[in-house]
PDB file of C-alpha atoms in Angstrom:
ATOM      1  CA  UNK A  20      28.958 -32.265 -68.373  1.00  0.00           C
ATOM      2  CA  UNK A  21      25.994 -31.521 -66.489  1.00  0.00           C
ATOM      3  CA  UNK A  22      26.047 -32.570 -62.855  1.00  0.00           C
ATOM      4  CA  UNK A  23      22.275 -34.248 -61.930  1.00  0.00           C
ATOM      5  CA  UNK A  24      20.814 -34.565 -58.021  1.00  0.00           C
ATOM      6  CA  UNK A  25      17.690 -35.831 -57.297  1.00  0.00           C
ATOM      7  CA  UNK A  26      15.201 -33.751 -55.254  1.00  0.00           C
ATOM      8  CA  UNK A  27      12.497 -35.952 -53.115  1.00  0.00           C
ATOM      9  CA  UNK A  28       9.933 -33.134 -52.699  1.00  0.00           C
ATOM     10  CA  UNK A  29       7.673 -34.488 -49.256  1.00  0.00           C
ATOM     11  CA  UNK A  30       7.034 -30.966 -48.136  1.00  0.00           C
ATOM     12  CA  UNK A  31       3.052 -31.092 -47.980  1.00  0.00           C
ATOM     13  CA  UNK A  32       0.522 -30.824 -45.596  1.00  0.00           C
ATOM     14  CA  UNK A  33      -1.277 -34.241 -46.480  1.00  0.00           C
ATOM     15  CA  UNK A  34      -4.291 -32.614 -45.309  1.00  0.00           C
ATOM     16  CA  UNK A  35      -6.743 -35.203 -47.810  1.00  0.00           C
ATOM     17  CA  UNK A  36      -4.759 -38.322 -46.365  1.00  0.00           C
ATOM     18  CA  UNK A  37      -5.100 -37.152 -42.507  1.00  0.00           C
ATOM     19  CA  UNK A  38      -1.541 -38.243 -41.908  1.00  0.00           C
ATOM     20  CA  UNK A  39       1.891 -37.711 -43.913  1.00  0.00           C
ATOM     21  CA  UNK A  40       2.065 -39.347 -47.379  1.00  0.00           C
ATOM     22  CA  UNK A  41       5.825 -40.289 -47.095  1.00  0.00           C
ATOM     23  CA  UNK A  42       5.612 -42.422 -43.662  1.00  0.00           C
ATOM     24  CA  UNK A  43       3.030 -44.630 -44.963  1.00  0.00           C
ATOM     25  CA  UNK A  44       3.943 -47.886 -44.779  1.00  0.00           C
ATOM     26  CA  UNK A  45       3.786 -49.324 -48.268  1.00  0.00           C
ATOM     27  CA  UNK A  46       5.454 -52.590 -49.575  1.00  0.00           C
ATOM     28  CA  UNK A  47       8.240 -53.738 -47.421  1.00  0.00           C
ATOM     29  CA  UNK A  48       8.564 -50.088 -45.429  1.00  0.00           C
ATOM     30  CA  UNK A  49       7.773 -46.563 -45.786  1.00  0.00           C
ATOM     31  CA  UNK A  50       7.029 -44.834 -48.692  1.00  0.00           C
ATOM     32  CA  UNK A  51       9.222 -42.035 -48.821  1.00  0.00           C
ATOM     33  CA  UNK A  52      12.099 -44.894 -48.629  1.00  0.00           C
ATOM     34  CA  UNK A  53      11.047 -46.931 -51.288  1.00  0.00           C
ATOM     35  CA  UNK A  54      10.989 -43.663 -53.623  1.00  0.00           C
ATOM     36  CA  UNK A  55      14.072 -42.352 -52.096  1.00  0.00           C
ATOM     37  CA  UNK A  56      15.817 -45.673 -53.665  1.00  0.00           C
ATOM     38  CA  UNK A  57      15.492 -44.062 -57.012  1.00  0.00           C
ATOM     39  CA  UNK A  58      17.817 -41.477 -56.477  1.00  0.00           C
ATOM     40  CA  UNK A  59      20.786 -43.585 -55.740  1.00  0.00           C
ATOM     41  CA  UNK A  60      23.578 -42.607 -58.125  1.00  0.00           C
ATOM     42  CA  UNK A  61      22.807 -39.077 -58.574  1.00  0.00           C
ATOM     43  CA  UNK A  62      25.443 -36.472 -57.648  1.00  0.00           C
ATOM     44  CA  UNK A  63      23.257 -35.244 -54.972  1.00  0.00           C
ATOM     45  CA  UNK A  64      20.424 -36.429 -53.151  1.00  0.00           C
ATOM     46  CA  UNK A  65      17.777 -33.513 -51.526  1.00  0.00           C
ATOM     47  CA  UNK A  66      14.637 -34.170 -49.497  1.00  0.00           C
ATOM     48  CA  UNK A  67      12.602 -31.073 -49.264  1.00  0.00           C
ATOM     49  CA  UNK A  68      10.152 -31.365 -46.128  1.00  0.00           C
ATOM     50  CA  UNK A  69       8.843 -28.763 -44.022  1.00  0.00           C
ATOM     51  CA  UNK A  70       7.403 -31.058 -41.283  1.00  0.00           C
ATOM     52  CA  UNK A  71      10.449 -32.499 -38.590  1.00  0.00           C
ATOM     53  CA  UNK A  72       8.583 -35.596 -38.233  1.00  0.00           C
ATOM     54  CA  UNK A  73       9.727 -36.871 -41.739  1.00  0.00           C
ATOM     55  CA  UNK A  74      12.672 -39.049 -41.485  1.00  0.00           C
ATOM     56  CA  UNK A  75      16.142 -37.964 -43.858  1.00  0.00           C
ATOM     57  CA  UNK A  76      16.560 -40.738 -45.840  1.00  0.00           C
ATOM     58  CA  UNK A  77      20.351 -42.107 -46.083  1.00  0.00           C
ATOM     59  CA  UNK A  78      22.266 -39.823 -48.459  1.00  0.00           C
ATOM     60  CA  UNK A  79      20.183 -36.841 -48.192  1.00  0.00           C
ATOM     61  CA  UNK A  80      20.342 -33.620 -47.480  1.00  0.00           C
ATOM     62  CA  UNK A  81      17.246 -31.663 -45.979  1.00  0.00           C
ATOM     63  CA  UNK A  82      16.074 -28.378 -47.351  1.00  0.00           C
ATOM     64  CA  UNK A  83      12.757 -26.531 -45.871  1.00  0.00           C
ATOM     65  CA  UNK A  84      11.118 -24.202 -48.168  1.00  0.00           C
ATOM     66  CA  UNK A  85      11.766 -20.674 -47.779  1.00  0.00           C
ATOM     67  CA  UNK A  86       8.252 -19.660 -49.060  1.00  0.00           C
ATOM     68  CA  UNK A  87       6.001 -22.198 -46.507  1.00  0.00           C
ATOM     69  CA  UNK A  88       2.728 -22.788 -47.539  1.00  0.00           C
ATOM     70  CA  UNK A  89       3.206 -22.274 -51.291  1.00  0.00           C
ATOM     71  CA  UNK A  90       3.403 -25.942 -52.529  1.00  0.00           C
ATOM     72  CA  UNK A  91       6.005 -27.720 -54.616  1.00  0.00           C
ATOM     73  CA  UNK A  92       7.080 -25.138 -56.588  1.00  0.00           C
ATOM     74  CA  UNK A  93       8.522 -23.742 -52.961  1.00  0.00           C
ATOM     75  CA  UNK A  94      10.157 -27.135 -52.267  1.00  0.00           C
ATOM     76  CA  UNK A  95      11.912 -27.015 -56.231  1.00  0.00           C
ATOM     77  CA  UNK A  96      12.645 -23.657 -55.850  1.00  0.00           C
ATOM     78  CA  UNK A  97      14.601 -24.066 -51.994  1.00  0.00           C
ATOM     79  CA  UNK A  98      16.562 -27.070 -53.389  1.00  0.00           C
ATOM     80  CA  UNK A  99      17.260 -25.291 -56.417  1.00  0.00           C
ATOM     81  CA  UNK A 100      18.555 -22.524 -54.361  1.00  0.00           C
ATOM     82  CA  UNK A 101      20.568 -24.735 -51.849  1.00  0.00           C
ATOM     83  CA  UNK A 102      21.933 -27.305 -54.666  1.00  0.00           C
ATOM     84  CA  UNK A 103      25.467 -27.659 -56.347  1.00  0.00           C
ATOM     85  CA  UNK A 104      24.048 -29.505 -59.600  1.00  0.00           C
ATOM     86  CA  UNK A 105      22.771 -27.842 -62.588  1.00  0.00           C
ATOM     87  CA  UNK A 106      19.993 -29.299 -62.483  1.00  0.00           C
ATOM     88  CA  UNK A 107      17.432 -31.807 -60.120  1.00  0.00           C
ATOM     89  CA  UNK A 108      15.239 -34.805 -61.305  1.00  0.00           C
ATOM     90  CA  UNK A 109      11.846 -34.864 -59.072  1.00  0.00           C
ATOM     91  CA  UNK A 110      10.083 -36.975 -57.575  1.00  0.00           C
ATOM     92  CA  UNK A 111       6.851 -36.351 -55.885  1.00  0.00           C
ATOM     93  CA  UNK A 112       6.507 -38.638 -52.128  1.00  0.00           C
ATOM     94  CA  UNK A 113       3.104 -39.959 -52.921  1.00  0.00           C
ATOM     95  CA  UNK A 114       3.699 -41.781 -55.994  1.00  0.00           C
ATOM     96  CA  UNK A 115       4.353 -45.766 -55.238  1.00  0.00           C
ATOM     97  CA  UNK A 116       5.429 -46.409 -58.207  1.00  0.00           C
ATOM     98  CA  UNK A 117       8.137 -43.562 -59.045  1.00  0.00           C
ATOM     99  CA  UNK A 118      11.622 -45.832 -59.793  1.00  0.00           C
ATOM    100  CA  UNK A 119      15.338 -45.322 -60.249  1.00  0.00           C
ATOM    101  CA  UNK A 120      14.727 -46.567 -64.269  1.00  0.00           C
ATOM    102  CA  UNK A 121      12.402 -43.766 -64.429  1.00  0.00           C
ATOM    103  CA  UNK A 122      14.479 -41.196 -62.599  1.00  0.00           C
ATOM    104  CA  UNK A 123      17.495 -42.480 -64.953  1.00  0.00           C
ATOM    105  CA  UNK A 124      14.942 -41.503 -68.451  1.00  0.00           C
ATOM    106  CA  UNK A 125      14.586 -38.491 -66.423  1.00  0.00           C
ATOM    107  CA  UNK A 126      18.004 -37.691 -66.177  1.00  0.00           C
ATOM    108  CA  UNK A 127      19.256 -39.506 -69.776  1.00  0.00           C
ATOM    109  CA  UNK A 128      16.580 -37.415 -71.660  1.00  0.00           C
ATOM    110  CA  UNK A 129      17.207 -33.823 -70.031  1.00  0.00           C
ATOM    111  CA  UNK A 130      18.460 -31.209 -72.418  1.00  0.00           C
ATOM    112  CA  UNK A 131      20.947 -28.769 -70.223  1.00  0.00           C
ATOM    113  CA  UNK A 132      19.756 -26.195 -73.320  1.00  0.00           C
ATOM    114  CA  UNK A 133      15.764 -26.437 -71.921  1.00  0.00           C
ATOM    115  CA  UNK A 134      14.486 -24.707 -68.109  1.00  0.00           C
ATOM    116  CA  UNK A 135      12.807 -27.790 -67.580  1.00  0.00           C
ATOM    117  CA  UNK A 136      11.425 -31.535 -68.846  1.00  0.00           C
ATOM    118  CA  UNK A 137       8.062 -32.442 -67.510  1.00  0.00           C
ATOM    119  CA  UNK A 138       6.517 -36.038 -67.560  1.00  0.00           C
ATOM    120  CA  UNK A 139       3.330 -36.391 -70.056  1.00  0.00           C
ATOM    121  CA  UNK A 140       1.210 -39.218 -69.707  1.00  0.00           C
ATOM    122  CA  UNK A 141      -0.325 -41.401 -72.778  1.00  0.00           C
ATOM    123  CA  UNK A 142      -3.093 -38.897 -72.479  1.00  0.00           C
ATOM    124  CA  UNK A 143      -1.214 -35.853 -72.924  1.00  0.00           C
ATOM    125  CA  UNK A 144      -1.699 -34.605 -69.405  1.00  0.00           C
ATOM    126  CA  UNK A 145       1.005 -32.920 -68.029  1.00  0.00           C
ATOM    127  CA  UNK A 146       2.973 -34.553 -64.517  1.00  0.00           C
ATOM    128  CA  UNK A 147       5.416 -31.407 -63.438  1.00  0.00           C
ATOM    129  CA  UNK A 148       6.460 -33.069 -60.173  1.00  0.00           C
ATOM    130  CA  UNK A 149       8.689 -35.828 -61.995  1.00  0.00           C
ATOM    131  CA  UNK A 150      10.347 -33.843 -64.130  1.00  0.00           C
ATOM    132  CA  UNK A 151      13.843 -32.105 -64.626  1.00  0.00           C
ATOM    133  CA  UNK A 152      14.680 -28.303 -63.434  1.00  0.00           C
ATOM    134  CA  UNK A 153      17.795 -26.328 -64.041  1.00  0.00           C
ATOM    135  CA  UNK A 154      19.095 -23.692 -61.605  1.00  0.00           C
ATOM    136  CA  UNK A 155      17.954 -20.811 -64.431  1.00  0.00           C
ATOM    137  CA  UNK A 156      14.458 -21.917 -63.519  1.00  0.00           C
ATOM    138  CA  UNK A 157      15.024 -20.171 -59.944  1.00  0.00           C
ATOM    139  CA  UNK A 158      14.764 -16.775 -60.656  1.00  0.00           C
ATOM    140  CA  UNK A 159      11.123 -17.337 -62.509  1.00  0.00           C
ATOM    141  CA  UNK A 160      10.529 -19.287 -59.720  1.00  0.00           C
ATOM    142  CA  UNK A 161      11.113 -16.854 -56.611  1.00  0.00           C
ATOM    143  CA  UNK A 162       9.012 -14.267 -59.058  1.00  0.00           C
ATOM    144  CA  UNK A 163       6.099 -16.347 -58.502  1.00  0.00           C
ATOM    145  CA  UNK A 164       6.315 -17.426 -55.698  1.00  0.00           C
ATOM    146  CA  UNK A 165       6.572 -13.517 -54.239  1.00  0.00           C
ATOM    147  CA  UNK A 166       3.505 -12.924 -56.307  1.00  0.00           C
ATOM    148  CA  UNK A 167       1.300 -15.506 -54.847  1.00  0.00           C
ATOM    149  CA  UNK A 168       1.810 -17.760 -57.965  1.00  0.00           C
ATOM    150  CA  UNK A 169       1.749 -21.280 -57.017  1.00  0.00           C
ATOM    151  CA  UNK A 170       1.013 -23.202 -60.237  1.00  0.00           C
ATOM    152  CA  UNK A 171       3.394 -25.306 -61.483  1.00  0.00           C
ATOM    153  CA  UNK A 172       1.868 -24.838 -65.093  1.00  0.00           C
ATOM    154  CA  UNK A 173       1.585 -20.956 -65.090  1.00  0.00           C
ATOM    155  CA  UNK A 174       5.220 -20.959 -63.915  1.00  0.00           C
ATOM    156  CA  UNK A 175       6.182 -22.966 -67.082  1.00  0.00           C
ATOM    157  CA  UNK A 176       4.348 -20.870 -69.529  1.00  0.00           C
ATOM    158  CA  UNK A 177       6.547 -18.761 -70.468  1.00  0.00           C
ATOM    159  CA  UNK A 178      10.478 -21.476 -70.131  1.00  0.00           C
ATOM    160  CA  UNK A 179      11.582 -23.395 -72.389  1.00  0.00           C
ATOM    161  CA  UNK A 180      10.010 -26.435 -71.773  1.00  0.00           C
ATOM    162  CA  UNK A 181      11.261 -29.838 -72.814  1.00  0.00           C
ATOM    163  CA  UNK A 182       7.911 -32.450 -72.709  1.00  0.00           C
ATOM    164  CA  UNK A 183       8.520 -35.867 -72.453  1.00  0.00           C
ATOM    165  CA  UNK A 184       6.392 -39.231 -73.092  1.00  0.00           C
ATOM    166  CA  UNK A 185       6.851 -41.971 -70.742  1.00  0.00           C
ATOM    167  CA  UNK A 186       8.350 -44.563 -72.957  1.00  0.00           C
ATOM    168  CA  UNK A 187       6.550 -47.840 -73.541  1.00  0.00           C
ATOM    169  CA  UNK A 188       8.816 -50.331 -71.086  1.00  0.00           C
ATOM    170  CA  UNK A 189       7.364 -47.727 -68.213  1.00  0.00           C
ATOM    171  CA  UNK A 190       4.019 -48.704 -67.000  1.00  0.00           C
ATOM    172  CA  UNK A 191       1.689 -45.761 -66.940  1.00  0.00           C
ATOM    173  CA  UNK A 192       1.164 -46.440 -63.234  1.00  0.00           C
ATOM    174  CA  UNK A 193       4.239 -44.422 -62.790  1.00  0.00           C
ATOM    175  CA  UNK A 194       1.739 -41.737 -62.327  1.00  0.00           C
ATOM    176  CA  UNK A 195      -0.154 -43.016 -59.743  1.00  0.00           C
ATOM    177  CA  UNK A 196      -0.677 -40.831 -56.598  1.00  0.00           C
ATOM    178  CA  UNK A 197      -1.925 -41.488 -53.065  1.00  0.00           C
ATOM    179  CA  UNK A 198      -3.823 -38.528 -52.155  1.00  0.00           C
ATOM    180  CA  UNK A 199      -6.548 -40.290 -49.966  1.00  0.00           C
ATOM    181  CA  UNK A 200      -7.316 -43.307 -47.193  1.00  0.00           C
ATOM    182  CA  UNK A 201      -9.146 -44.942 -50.545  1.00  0.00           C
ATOM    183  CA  UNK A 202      -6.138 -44.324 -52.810  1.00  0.00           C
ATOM    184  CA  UNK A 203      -3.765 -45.981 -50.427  1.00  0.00           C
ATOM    185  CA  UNK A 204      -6.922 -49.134 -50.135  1.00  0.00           C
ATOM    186  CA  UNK A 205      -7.663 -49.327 -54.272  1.00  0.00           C
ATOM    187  CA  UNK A 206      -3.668 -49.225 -54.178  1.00  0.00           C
ATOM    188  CA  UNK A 207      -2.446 -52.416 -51.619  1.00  0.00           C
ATOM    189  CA  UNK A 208      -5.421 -54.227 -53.452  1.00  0.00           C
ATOM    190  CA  UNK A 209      -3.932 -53.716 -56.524  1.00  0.00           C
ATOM    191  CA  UNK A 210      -0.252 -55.067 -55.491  1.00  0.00           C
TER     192      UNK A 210
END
């Protein structure tokens, strides 16, 4: 059986919000604890973050990258390294709207036989940071990342590569981000 954890990748630099994503206060507290709710029940729960200031959530463990600077590929690839599972739903700390039912598809849908599952929205555009990766995805990974290779997309090219539809009972806000001061505004008006 393949053992799941849950990876809460928070590791950015926020630089377009001014402050960090995860400690906005959204709903009934921060943001990086309402999305850390979703991993509940897995055998492991990481948080990769780079910056001290971010809070552990409950029931995590902390990883930093080992390739700073290099985006969340670095932040997959250090839990990856550090992990005991086979494999690690994601979940990126700026999406509101990221939820345990969506990290349980995640996990239900993930074939152990595939590098990776990514997200796909109704228009067919790829969402990398809530997806699946197994531990044979490191070594493509740490390639990359030595070579300056940051892309999430380029990395995949060449894995097998599982692609997943969000199923109907999912809302397609699921894929909402907060990357701006306006994106968190349009986003409490919308609640």
């Amino acid at each position: 059986m393949t053992k799941l954890g849950f990876l809460l990748l928070s590791g950015g630099q926020s630089r377009r919000m001014g402050t960090h994503k995860a400690l906005l206060e959204i709903g009934e507290g921060m943001l990086l604890d309402t999305i850390a709710k979703a991993g509940e029940g897995f055998d492991e729960q990481i948080l990769s973050a780079n910056d001290p200031a971010i809070p552990t959530p409950a029931g995590f463990v902390r990883c930093a990258d080992v390739y700073p600077g290099c985006g969340p590929m670095a932040g997959i690839h250090a839990a990856l390294a550090m992990t005991a599972c086979d494999a690690l739903v994601t979940a990126p700390c700026d999406a509101p709207n990221y939820s345990a039912e969506l990290a349980r598809y995640l996990a239900e849908q993930y074939d152990p036989a595939c590098d990776a599952l990514i997200l796909m929205d109704e228009t067919g555009r790829a969402h990398p940071l809530m997806g699946v990766y197994g531990r044979h995805c490191l070594p493509v990974m740490d390639a990359h990342l030595r070579e300056g290779r940051y892309k999430m997309m380029g990395m995949l090219e060449g894995m097998r590569l599982q692609k997943l539809m969000l199923p109907a009972q999912l809302s397609q806000h699921v894929f909402d981000n907060l990357n701006t001061p306006q994106d968190v505004t349009a986003y409490r008006e919308r609640v």
